Amino acid sequence: MIRTTLAALMSYWRRNLLQLITLLAGIALATALWSGVQAVNAEARASYDAAAATLGEGRFDHLRAADGGSIDQETFVALRRAGWLVSPIVEGRINGVRVIGLDALTAPIGIAPVSLTEQADLGAFLSGGGQIFGRPDALAALEGTVEAELIADPNIAPQTLTTDLVFAQELLGREGEIDRLLIATVQPKQQATLAEIAPNLTRISAQSGSDIGRLTDSFHLNLTAFGFLSFAVGFFIVHSAIGLAFEQRRPMIRTIRALGVPLNILLALMMVELILFALIAGVAGVILGYFIASALLPDVAATLQGLYGANVSGTLAFRASWWATGLLIALGGTTIASVSAFLKLAKMPLLAGGQIRAHVMVAGRRAAVLAILAAACAVLAVILAATADGLVSGFALLASVLIGAALALPLILDQMLRASQSLSSGAKAQWFWADTRQQLPGLSLALMALLLAMAANVGVSTMVSSFRLTFVDFLDQRLASELYLTVEEDRAKEITGYLEPRVDAILPIVSAEAQIKGVETEVFGARVHSTQRDNWTFLDAMADPWDQVAGGAGILLNEQLARRTDTWPGAIVALGGQSFEVVGVYGDYGNPIGQAIVSEEVFAELYPEEIANNFGLRISVDQVDDLLSDLETQFGISSENVINQAEIKAFSLQVFERTFTVTAALNVLTLAVAGFAILMSLLTLAAMRVPQLAPVWAVGITRRSLGQLELLRALILAFFTILIAVPLGIVLAWVLLAVVNVAAFGWKLPLFLFPADYLQLAILSLLAAALAAFWPALKLTRLRPAELLKVFANER
Amino acid sequence: MNVRLLLFLLIWPTSIWAQGFAGLGTDAEGFSVPERGYVFDFPADHGAHPDYRIEWWYLTANMQDAEGRDYGLQWTLFRSALIPDEIDGQIFMGHAAVTTPDDHYVTERLARGSLGHAGVTAEPFEAWIDEWQMVGDMEVLSLKAGSDEFSYELELRNEGPLIFHGDAGYSVKSAEGQASHYYSLPYLALSGTLALPEGEVEVTGEAWLDREWSSQPLSDTQTGWDWFSLSFESGDKMMGFALRQTDGSVYTYATWIALEGETQAYPDGALSATPLETSQTSGAEVPTKWRVELPDRGVDVEVQAINPNAWMTTSVPYWEGPVTISGSHKGRGYLEMTGYE
């Protein structure tokens, strides 16, 4: 019996091969979406890691010669032999490009361009001939001057080349010399003290490289949230696909049961069938996700190697887990999506199965339930928006906004259609609107998918673009000077004296630890200059804040400090026994602690013992290279102590370009899925609609015109959905930037709007809807008149 | 002695030669190849042989604390040459481990010869990488290694003769004739301190130092290797290995070391090693209980891992850990298994 029943069930798919393919494709697409988003997320992470590695150059504590000179190799060996895991770095400039030599065998993970897992490369890297890694433009500077193999690598900072230590020493003519020693984060238990081994070295703590890290953490959190969102969209499509399959097999199930197959056996067999499909489609989906990601994303190969374990040693387990997650998503999604279909089937009276359910009959009751749920979500969202103060409540807000909007969608659309109906005149138009409303319950799931997809896309675009603007602004503000220079305190006077006539301005950067309103704060003394006036933007400020700071009575606070102490412009704070008026609050993205700025003179009074050894230099861009080489020859200041802000900015912009590519990939993918959901729903409805369309056809409306109306209907519904999706997406982005981010990191990212992007997305969504509706409409146009006539003859 | 390591160390230089000297390269290009009849010269041969591609100083030890709890220990320095005879072309890799019945601590170091933080000298004998070292006159050696988790400092005292494997130290590794130079110091008495996360432990025991060097010791068709060093309560010792081949067959060899230090070499086929039980380690699933037979000496023993999860999570992963012996002979020893992951 089991075999026969299974054969019967399968025979349905043989007769409806297209439907089988669409069901499999539905599950596969949902899985692909999930895998693709994971890849996209990982790609973004990898990009930022590269940025962090370059931007946060002082990620590791390191040792430097106290006199600023070089370290000899014997000291390095002595340290290693005393249990210090340190790794040598030598650097210098060739043709204006920064050359970094490192030892791949001892370098902390992620520093060297090759590692032990890439055996052949490591060998070539170490062998005498040399390999030099860098971006193509940096490599071009060496073209023809060295014998070494030049290898393009986008993960290396701009205008920087990385090569083996010994080879770099040869290139730079500095055999046996080391500039600094990176200290690995994990050290052996037994170790001699630094003073015993190398008293002439000083330990420099890692810079607060967490700045970039925390900023990008916030970005990843947001991307992860969208990863879940995309899963929700995928879930809708699986639901639609299964709904279709069950709906259309009702007559067949009735027949099988009437022939005596027990319900539980039938259900079990259908479940087995579904699990089989989910597995097949899941595998296809994971593979599809792989190809989508690798086709759409540039430079993703390395990331995928990590994810899929292709020829990276030791990642086999990870690879298995990757496949497992993909399949679990497919299986889990399918199971959850099919629960309601199975329940309906289980409750179905034996002989009632033949009737195709008229959705509209239960629509009234369903609408009431939806309205109550949506209202509950809305109330919850409003409460949470006002009170949310943690990550959990932030995500709860996100969830209630999304679920509420999705549930409310059919009701809102119904109201919009009702309004359109009352505005229209003529029998055909009246019928069109009424018929559209009648179809709404059947299409609502697909439209919810479109709503979520579109909202997710608007949200992602808004978030990424806002993030970019903020980040670039922030860099402009913080790296306004062309060059940043670090010198030893006792040479500061001499060097600034030398620089004075050669640069437009010298802006000392000096700071001290303090407490403001009980919060640990880093107080900076600023030489007020047009640099700050031109570049700094404030979240909240009084008029001419910098003049007030220069006047000595004003103080500027960063957002974190202002939020934590609830101190905003106009308030008075005490610092070192003096009172200052808060004249501005500025964004300080990524910084975990409080920060305040007073004028240079006030700072010197408060902290006379602090002497500036960091300086921002304003200089015209074309003089940068000359000044760099002069500093090196005159004072032996190596490039490690000079930061060229143009390089950093250019690099971070490139990182964003890559993020945009992945965002575009995500947009295309989610819209494709939503379009697919619409297609599935329309196909489900098509068969049921024949009895409703037949009378309309009979009164003289041609099939062609009916087809056109079908297409128009899909477009109108999509358009209405988009009208709701755009504001929803913006709300989504706002929740992430202004609520979740504040909860997670203590600062708010400003929200910017990008109408042109939204318009483009709207057009894409309409296109997706039109594509989805085209085939069902075409089928209607070609429906044989005999089928329509049958409606009047048959009892069905 | 470790196949994956051998392959690994061999692949490195091969690829360089293939790239740098396309067309020239056979495996041993420019490197010396082991030859039958090689006359060992000590102490010089305790030091490095940079004209050979690969080499190691491989020490394993079975130890007990005052309560009789078993411990195992490994200290290994590998040398791989990118360019024969040149210090620039020498790469060193150190592996250290301590195995208890419940835990297995592993750590790894890498270095290049030219910088000087790793190397080997023959006279006075010293093998070192960073703060790890094996130093002494081959009668008394001091041994040191550690990581952020564990460390050890031990003294080794040689109480027996130096043993040559194969044909007077010429050890054949395949039917095609790949070979290495191979000798051991299997009679090292050991004492010292292990510093483990749970505290310091005073231990005593027996260590076994393997010295081996070659330029092309493996055949293409060999996939992995099971190596046993067994010390029986009778005072006899045995070193045996089975090289697994792609067709499912094995190439075996054994050295029997009698109480007085007299040795007998057993060619392919005399030794048999059959897996009885496997365990899932933190890496691969490996056999952790073996039946080892050398009928000629009446050996039919079960070799059981003291801690089945002695997986070496190093750049090239493998299994290495202490074992107990039961059956026709009783005792302790060390087992190494490669090529399972």
mmCIF file of N, CA and C in Angstrom, chain A residues 554-588:
data_model
loop_
_atom_site.group_PDB
_atom_site.id
_atom_site.type_symbol
_atom_site.label_atom_id
_atom_site.label_comp_id
_atom_site.label_asym_id
_atom_site.label_seq_id
_atom_site.Cartn_x
_atom_site.Cartn_y
_atom_site.Cartn_z
ATOM 1 N N GLY A 554 34.797 77.552 26.913
ATOM 2 C CA GLY A 554 33.967 76.489 26.327
ATOM 3 C C GLY A 554 34.652 75.130 26.351
ATOM 4 N N ILE A 555 33.848 74.111 26.391
ATOM 5 C CA ILE A 555 34.367 72.740 26.312
ATOM 6 C C ILE A 555 33.475 71.949 25.350
ATOM 7 N N LEU A 556 34.086 71.038 24.601
ATOM 8 C CA LEU A 556 33.335 70.177 23.690
ATOM 9 C C LEU A 556 33.349 68.759 24.260
ATOM 10 N N LEU A 557 32.228 68.061 24.143
ATOM 11 C CA LEU A 557 32.152 66.691 24.642
ATOM 12 C C LEU A 557 31.824 65.753 23.480
ATOM 13 N N ASN A 558 32.286 64.519 23.595
ATOM 14 C CA ASN A 558 31.859 63.561 22.589
ATOM 15 C C ASN A 558 30.484 62.998 22.957
ATOM 16 N N GLU A 559 29.856 62.356 21.985
ATOM 17 C CA GLU A 559 28.474 61.920 22.158
ATOM 18 C C GLU A 559 28.341 60.935 23.322
ATOM 19 N N GLN A 560 29.320 60.026 23.425
ATOM 20 C CA GLN A 560 29.250 59.007 24.464
ATOM 21 C C GLN A 560 29.176 59.647 25.852
ATOM 22 N N LEU A 561 30.059 60.643 26.068
ATOM 23 C CA LEU A 561 30.103 61.310 27.360
ATOM 24 C C LEU A 561 28.803 62.075 27.586
ATOM 25 N N ALA A 562 28.351 62.765 26.540
ATOM 26 C CA ALA A 562 27.121 63.551 26.662
ATOM 27 C C ALA A 562 25.944 62.648 27.001
ATOM 28 N N ARG A 563 25.856 61.509 26.330
ATOM 29 C CA ARG A 563 24.739 60.601 26.595
ATOM 30 C C ARG A 563 24.821 60.013 27.991
ATOM 31 N N ARG A 564 26.028 59.567 28.347
ATOM 32 C CA ARG A 564 26.175 58.888 29.626
ATOM 33 C C ARG A 564 25.856 59.813 30.803
ATOM 34 N N THR A 565 26.269 61.092 30.659
ATOM 35 C CA THR A 565 26.058 62.012 31.784
ATOM 36 C C THR A 565 24.866 62.918 31.536
ATOM 37 N N ASP A 566 24.213 62.734 30.392
ATOM 38 C CA ASP A 566 23.083 63.573 29.999
ATOM 39 C C ASP A 566 23.447 65.054 30.099
ATOM 40 N N THR A 567 24.575 65.375 29.488
ATOM 41 C CA THR A 567 25.080 66.743 29.526
ATOM 42 C C THR A 567 25.109 67.291 28.108
ATOM 43 N N TRP A 568 24.332 68.321 27.832
ATOM 44 C CA TRP A 568 24.223 68.825 26.468
ATOM 45 C C TRP A 568 24.582 70.304 26.432
ATOM 46 N N PRO A 569 24.740 70.905 25.248
ATOM 47 C CA PRO A 569 25.171 72.301 25.167
ATOM 48 C C PRO A 569 24.372 73.207 26.107
ATOM 49 N N GLY A 570 25.106 74.091 26.774
ATOM 50 C CA GLY A 570 24.481 74.981 27.733
ATOM 51 C C GLY A 570 24.761 74.552 29.162
ATOM 52 N N ALA A 571 25.068 73.258 29.348
ATOM 53 C CA ALA A 571 25.332 72.773 30.707
ATOM 54 C C ALA A 571 26.735 73.184 31.144
ATOM 55 N N ILE A 572 26.948 73.165 32.427
ATOM 56 C CA ILE A 572 28.254 73.531 32.983
ATOM 57 C C ILE A 572 28.913 72.269 33.531
ATOM 58 N N VAL A 573 30.182 72.047 33.195
ATOM 59 C CA VAL A 573 30.882 70.912 33.790
ATOM 60 C C VAL A 573 32.153 71.409 34.477
ATOM 61 N N ALA A 574 32.559 70.666 35.493
ATOM 62 C CA ALA A 574 33.767 71.032 36.230
ATOM 63 C C ALA A 574 34.912 70.153 35.766
ATOM 64 N N LEU A 575 36.074 70.788 35.592
ATOM 65 C CA LEU A 575 37.255 70.020 35.195
ATOM 66 C C LEU A 575 38.465 70.679 35.843
ATOM 67 N N GLY A 576 39.179 69.934 36.651
ATOM 68 C CA GLY A 576 40.384 70.456 37.309
ATOM 69 C C GLY A 576 40.117 71.718 38.097
ATOM 70 N N GLY A 577 38.978 71.787 38.801
ATOM 71 C CA GLY A 577 38.683 72.932 39.653
ATOM 72 C C GLY A 577 38.133 74.131 38.897
ATOM 73 N N GLN A 578 38.047 74.040 37.567
ATOM 74 C CA GLN A 578 37.457 75.146 36.808
ATOM 75 C C GLN A 578 36.113 74.729 36.250
ATOM 76 N N SER A 579 35.299 75.722 35.897
ATOM 77 C CA SER A 579 34.007 75.414 35.292
ATOM 78 C C SER A 579 34.034 75.769 33.817
ATOM 79 N N PHE A 580 33.418 74.916 33.023
ATOM 80 C CA PHE A 580 33.360 75.178 31.587
ATOM 81 C C PHE A 580 31.928 75.014 31.121
ATOM 82 N N GLU A 581 31.573 75.787 30.109
ATOM 83 C CA GLU A 581 30.253 75.622 29.521
ATOM 84 C C GLU A 581 30.378 74.677 28.330
ATOM 85 N N VAL A 582 29.488 73.706 28.285
ATOM 86 C CA VAL A 582 29.488 72.792 27.143
ATOM 87 C C VAL A 582 28.960 73.562 25.937
ATOM 88 N N VAL A 583 29.792 73.678 24.890
ATOM 89 C CA VAL A 583 29.372 74.467 23.734
ATOM 90 C C VAL A 583 29.092 73.590 22.513
ATOM 91 N N GLY A 584 29.401 72.298 22.610
ATOM 92 C CA GLY A 584 29.100 71.436 21.466
ATOM 93 C C GLY A 584 29.271 69.972 21.816
ATOM 94 N N VAL A 585 28.526 69.141 21.111
ATOM 95 C CA VAL A 585 28.669 67.690 21.266
ATOM 96 C C VAL A 585 28.950 67.118 19.877
ATOM 97 N N TYR A 586 30.010 66.322 19.763
ATOM 98 C CA TYR A 586 30.382 65.801 18.444
ATOM 99 C C TYR A 586 30.319 64.284 18.415
ATOM 100 N N GLY A 587 30.112 63.742 17.242
ATOM 101 C CA GLY A 587 30.076 62.285 17.050
ATOM 102 C C GLY A 587 31.497 61.743 17.161
ATOM 103 N N ASP A 588 31.626 60.641 17.852
ATOM 104 C CA ASP A 588 32.972 60.086 18.070
ATOM 105 C C ASP A 588 32.841 58.587 17.897
#
